[in-house]
Coordinates of C-alpha atoms and ligand atoms in Angstrom, one line a residue:
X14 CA 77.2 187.9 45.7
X15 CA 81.2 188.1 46.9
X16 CA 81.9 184.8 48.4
X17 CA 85.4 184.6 50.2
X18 CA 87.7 184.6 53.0
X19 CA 86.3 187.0 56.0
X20 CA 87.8 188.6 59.5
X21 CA 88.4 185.3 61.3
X22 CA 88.7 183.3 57.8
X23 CA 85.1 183.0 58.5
X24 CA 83.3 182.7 55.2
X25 CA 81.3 185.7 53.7
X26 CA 78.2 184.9 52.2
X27 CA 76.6 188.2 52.3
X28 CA 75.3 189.8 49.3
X29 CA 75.7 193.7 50.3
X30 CA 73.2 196.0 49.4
X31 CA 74.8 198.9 48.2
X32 CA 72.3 201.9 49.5
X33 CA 73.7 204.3 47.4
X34 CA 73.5 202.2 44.4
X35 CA 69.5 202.1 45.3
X36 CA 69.2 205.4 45.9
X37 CA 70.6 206.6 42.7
X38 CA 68.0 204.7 40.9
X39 CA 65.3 205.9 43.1
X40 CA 66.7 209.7 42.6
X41 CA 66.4 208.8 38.3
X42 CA 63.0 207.6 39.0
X43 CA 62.8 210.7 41.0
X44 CA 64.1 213.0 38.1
X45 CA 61.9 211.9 35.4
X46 CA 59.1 212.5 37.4
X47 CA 59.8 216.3 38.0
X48 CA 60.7 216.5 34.5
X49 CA 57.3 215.2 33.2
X50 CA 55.1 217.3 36.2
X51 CA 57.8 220.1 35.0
X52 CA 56.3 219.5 30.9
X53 CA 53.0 220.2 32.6
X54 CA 54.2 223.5 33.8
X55 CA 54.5 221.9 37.4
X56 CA 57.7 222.7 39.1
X57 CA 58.1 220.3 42.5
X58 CA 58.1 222.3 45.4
X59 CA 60.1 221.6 49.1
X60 CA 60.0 223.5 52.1
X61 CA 62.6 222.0 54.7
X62 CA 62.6 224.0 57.9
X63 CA 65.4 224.7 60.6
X64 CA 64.8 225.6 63.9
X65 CA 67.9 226.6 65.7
X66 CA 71.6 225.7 65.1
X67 CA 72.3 222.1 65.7
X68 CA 75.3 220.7 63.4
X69 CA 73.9 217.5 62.5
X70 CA 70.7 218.9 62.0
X71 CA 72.3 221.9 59.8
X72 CA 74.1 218.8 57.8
X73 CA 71.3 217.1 57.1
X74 CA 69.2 220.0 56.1
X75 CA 71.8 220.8 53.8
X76 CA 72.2 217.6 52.3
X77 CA 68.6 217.3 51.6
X78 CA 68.1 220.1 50.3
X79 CA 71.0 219.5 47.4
X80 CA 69.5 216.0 46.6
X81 CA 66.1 217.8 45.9
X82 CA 68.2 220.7 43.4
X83 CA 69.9 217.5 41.7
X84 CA 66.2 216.1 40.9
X85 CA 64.9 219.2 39.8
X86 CA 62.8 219.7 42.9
X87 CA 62.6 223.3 43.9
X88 CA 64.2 222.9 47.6
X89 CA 63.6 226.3 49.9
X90 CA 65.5 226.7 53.4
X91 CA 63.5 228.0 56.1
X92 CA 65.9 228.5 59.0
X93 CA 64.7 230.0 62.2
X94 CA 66.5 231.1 65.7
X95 CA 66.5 228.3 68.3
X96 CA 64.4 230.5 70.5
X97 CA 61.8 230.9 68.3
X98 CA 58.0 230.2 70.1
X99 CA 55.8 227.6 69.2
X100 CA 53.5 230.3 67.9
X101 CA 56.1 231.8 65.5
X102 CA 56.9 227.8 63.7
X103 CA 53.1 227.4 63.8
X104 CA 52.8 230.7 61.8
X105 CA 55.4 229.4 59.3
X106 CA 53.8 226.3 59.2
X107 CA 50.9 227.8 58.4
X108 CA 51.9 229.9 55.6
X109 CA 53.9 226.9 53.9
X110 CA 50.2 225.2 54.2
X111 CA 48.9 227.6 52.2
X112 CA 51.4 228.5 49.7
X113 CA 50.5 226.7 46.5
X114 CA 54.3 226.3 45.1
X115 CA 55.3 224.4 48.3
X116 CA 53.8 220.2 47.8
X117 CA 56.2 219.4 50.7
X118 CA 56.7 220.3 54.5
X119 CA 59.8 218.9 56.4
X120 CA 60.4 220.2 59.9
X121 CA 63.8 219.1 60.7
X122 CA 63.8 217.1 64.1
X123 CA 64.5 217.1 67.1
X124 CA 63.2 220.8 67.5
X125 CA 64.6 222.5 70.6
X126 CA 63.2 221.0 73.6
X127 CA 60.7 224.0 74.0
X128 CA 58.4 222.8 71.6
X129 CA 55.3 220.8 71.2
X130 CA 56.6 218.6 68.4
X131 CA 53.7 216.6 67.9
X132 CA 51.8 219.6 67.9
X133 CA 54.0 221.3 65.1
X134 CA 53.8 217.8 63.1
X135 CA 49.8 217.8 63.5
X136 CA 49.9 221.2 61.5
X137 CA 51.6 219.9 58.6
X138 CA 48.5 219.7 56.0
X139 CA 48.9 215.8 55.4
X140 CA 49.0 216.1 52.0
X141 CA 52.1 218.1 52.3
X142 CA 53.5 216.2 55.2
X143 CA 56.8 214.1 52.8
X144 CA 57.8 212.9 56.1
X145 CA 55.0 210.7 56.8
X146 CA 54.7 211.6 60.0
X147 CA 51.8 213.2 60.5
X148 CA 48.8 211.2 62.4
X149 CA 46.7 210.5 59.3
X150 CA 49.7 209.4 57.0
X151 CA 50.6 206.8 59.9
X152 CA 47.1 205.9 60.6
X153 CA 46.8 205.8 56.7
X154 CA 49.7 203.0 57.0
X155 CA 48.3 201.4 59.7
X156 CA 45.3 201.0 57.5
X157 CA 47.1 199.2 54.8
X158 CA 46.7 202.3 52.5
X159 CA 49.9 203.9 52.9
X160 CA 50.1 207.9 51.3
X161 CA 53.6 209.4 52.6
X162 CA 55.8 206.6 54.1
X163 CA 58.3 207.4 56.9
X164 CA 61.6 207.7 54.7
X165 CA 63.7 205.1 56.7
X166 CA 61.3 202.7 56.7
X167 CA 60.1 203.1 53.5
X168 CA 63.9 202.9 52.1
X169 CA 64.5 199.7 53.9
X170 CA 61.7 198.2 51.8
X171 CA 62.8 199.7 48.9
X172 CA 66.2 198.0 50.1
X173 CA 64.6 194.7 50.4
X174 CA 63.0 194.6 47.3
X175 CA 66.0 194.9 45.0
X176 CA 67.9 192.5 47.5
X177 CA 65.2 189.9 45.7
X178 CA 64.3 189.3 49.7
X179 CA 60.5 187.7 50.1
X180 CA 58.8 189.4 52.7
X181 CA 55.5 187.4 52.1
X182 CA 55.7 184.6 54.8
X183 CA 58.6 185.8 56.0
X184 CA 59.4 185.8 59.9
X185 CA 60.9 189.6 60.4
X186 CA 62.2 190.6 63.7
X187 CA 62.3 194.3 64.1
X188 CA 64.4 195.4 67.2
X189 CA 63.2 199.7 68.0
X190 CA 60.0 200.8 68.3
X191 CA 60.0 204.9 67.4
X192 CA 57.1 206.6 65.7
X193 CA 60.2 207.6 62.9
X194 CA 61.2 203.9 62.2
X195 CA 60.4 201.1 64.4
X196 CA 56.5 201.2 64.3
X197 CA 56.1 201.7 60.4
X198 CA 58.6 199.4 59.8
X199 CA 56.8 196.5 61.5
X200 CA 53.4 198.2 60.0
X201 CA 55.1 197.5 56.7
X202 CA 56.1 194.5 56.9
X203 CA 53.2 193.2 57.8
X204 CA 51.2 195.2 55.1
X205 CA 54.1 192.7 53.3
X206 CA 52.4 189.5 54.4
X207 CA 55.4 189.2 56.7
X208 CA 55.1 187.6 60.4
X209 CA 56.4 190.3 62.4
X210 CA 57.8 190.4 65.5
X211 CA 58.5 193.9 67.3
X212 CA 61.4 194.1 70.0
X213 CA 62.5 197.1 72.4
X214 CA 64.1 197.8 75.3
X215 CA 61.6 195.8 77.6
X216 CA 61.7 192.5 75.4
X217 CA 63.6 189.5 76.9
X218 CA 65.6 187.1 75.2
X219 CA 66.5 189.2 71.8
X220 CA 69.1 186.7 70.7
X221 CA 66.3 183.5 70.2
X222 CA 63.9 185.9 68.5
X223 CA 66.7 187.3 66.5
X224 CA 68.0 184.0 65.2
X225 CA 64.7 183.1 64.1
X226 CA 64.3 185.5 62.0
X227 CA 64.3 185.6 57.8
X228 CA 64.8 189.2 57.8
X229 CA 65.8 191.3 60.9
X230 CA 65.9 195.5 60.7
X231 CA 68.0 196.8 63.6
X232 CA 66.8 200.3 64.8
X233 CA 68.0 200.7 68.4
X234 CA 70.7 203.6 68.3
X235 CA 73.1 200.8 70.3
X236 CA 76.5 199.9 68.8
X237 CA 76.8 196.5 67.6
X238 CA 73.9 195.3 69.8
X239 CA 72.8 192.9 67.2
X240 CA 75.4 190.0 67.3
X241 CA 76.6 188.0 64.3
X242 CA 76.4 184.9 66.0
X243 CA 72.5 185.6 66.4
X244 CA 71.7 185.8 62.6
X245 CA 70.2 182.9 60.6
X246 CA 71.6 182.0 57.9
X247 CA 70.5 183.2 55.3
X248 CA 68.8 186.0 56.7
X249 CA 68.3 189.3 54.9
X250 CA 69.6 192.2 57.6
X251 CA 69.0 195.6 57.2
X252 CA 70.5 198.1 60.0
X253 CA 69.1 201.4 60.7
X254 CA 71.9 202.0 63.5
X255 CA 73.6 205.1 63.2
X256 CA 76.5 205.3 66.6
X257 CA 80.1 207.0 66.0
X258 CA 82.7 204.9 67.7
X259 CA 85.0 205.8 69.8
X260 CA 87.5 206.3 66.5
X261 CA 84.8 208.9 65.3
X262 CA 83.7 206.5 62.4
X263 CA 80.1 205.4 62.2
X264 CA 79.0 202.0 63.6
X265 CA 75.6 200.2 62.8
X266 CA 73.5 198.1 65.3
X267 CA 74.7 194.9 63.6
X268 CA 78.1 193.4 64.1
X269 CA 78.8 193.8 60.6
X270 CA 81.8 191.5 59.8
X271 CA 80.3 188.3 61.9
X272 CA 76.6 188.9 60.8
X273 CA 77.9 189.1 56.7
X274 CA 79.5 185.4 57.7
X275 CA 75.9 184.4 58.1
X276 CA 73.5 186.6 56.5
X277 CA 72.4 186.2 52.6
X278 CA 72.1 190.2 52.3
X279 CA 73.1 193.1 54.6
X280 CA 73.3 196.6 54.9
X281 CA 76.5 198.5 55.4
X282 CA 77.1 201.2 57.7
X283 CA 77.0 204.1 56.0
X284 CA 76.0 203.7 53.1
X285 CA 73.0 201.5 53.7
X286 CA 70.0 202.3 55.0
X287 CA 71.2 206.4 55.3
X288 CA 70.8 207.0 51.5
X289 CA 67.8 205.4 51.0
X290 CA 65.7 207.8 53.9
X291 CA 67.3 210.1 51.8
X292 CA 65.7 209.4 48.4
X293 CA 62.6 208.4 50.0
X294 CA 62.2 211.7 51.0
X295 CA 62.8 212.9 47.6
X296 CA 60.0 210.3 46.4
X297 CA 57.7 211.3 48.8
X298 CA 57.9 214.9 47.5
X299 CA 57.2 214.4 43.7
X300 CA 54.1 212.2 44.6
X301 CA 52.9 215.5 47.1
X302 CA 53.5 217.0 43.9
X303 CA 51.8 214.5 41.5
X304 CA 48.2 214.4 44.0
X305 CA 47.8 217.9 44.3
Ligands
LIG406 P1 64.8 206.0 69.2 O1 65.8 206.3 70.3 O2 63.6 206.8 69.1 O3 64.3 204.5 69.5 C1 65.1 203.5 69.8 C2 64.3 202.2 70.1 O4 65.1 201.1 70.4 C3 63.2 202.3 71.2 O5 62.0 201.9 70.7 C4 63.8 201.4 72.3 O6 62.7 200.7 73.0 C5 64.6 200.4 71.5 N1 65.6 199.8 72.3 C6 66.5 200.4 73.2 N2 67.3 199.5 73.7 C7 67.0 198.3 73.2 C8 67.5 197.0 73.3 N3 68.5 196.7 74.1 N4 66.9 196.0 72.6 C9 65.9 196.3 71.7 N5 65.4 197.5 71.5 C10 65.9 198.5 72.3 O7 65.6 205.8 67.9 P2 65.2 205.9 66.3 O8 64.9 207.4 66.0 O9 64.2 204.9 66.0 O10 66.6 205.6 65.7 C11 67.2 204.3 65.9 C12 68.6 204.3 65.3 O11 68.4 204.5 63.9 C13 69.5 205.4 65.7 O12 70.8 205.0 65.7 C14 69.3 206.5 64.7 O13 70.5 207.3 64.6 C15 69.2 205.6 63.5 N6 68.4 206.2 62.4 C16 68.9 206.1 61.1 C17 68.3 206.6 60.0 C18 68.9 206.4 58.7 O14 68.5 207.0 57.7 N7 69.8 205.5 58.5 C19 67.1 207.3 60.2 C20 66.5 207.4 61.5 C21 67.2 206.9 62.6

């Protein structure tokens, strides 16, 4: 843990967790298990589809599917025109389901505002859905016996656990309540034998349930929302946030600088939380790959 002078001569006390440090040694982890299903005769199958031609989409299609090559995990592109029907993704759903080679189905999201997402998700034969977002893998979570894990939230466990942060007993503040993050995320936590605490956009007076917290995770979407003067100290703080600044650069949900003055661990932005969904993903696949 860096201990010196800060912005403001404010004293850093944060330990940062490196999330692309993690993720590496989730991707070895990752590696070895292709290798041994590959000694089986097994090779790790992904289908990632892409509905229409949105850049950030396009970019992080792209960047999964070169994380899968680099763990030996046979990563397919299925890109589609943005005005293809509901009936026509269904149909490629579908034939993914079926297909033997393929353990696991990523439709890229948001799809194009035409379509029935939660339809397209419900398709996904669970035991090929590595998003963890189909209704059973969630309910499965809910349940305490987790299959596929969202990948954020799942990566900001993994996060926590190599911070050495104890979650058992723990009071955790999450601020976002999405199906993708918010929701598990408190799900898991509590799983965790934390006391947990879920915030959104209805929930009055953030800052007192935010400074009582032993672990906050910040998944709003809103610049800096999360004040440094809020955390505890010695709080572990883990932020989802992903906002480009005015300068083009990427921002978390945490006032980064102030909150490291406080916080025993934090997350940059990037290089955080990002890398982690990442590997999780990657993860998620092999086991598809190791239950089938
Ligand atoms: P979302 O828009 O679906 O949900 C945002 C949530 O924040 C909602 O539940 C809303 O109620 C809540 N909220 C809004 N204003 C609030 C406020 N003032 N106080 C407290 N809660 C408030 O977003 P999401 O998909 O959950 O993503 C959240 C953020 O995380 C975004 O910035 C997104 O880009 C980022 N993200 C990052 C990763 C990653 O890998 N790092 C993955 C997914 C999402």
């Amino acid at each position: 843990g860096g201990v010196g002078l800060g912005i403001g001569g404010g004293v850093v006390s944060a330990r940062v967790l490196d999330g692309k440090l993690v993720a590496a040694l989730v991707k070895d982890e990752v590696r070895a298990r292709t290798q041994a299903l590959a000694a089986r005769g097994v090779t790790v199958g992904l289908a990632v589809v892409l509905v229409g031609d949105d850049p950030a989409s396009a970019v992080y299609v792209k960047a999964k599917t070169k994380d899968a090559r680099e763990c030996g995990i046979d990563a397919t592109d299925h890109r589609l025109p943005a005005d293809t029907s509901q009936a026509g993704l269904l149909a490629l759903v579908a034939k993914l389901g079926a297909d033997p080679r393929v353990h696991g189905i990523l439709v890229q999201l948001p799809l194009p505002r035409h379509f029935d997402t939660d339809a397209i998700i419900a398709a996904i034969p669970p035991h090929k859905d590595v998003d963890g977002l189909h209704p059973e893998n969630l309910g499965r979570v809910a349940q305490g016996k987790p299959r596929f894990t969202a990948c954020t939230p799942a990566g900001c466990m993994r996060l926590l656990a190599h911070g050495g942060v104890t979650v058992a007993g723990a009071s955790a503040v999450v601020l976002g309540r999405s199906v993708l993050v918010g929701k598990p995320m408190a799900l898991l936590l509590a799983n965790a034998d934390a006391t947990v605490t879920l915030c959104h956009s209805k929930t009055r007076d953030l800052a007192e349930r935010v400074a009582a917290a032993d672990i906050v995770i910040a998944a709003v979407g809103r610049p800096e929302l999360v004040r440094g003067a809020w955390i505890k100290p010695g709080a572990a703080v883990i932020d989802v946030g992903i906002n480009r600044g005015a300068d083009g650069k990427l921002i978390g949900d945490v006032e980064y600088a102030a909150a490291a003055e406080r916080a025993a661990v934090i997350t940059p932005v990037p290089g955080g939380v990002g890398p982690m969904t990442r590997a999780c993903l990657l993860e998620n696949t092999v086991r598809a790959a190791e239950l089938a």
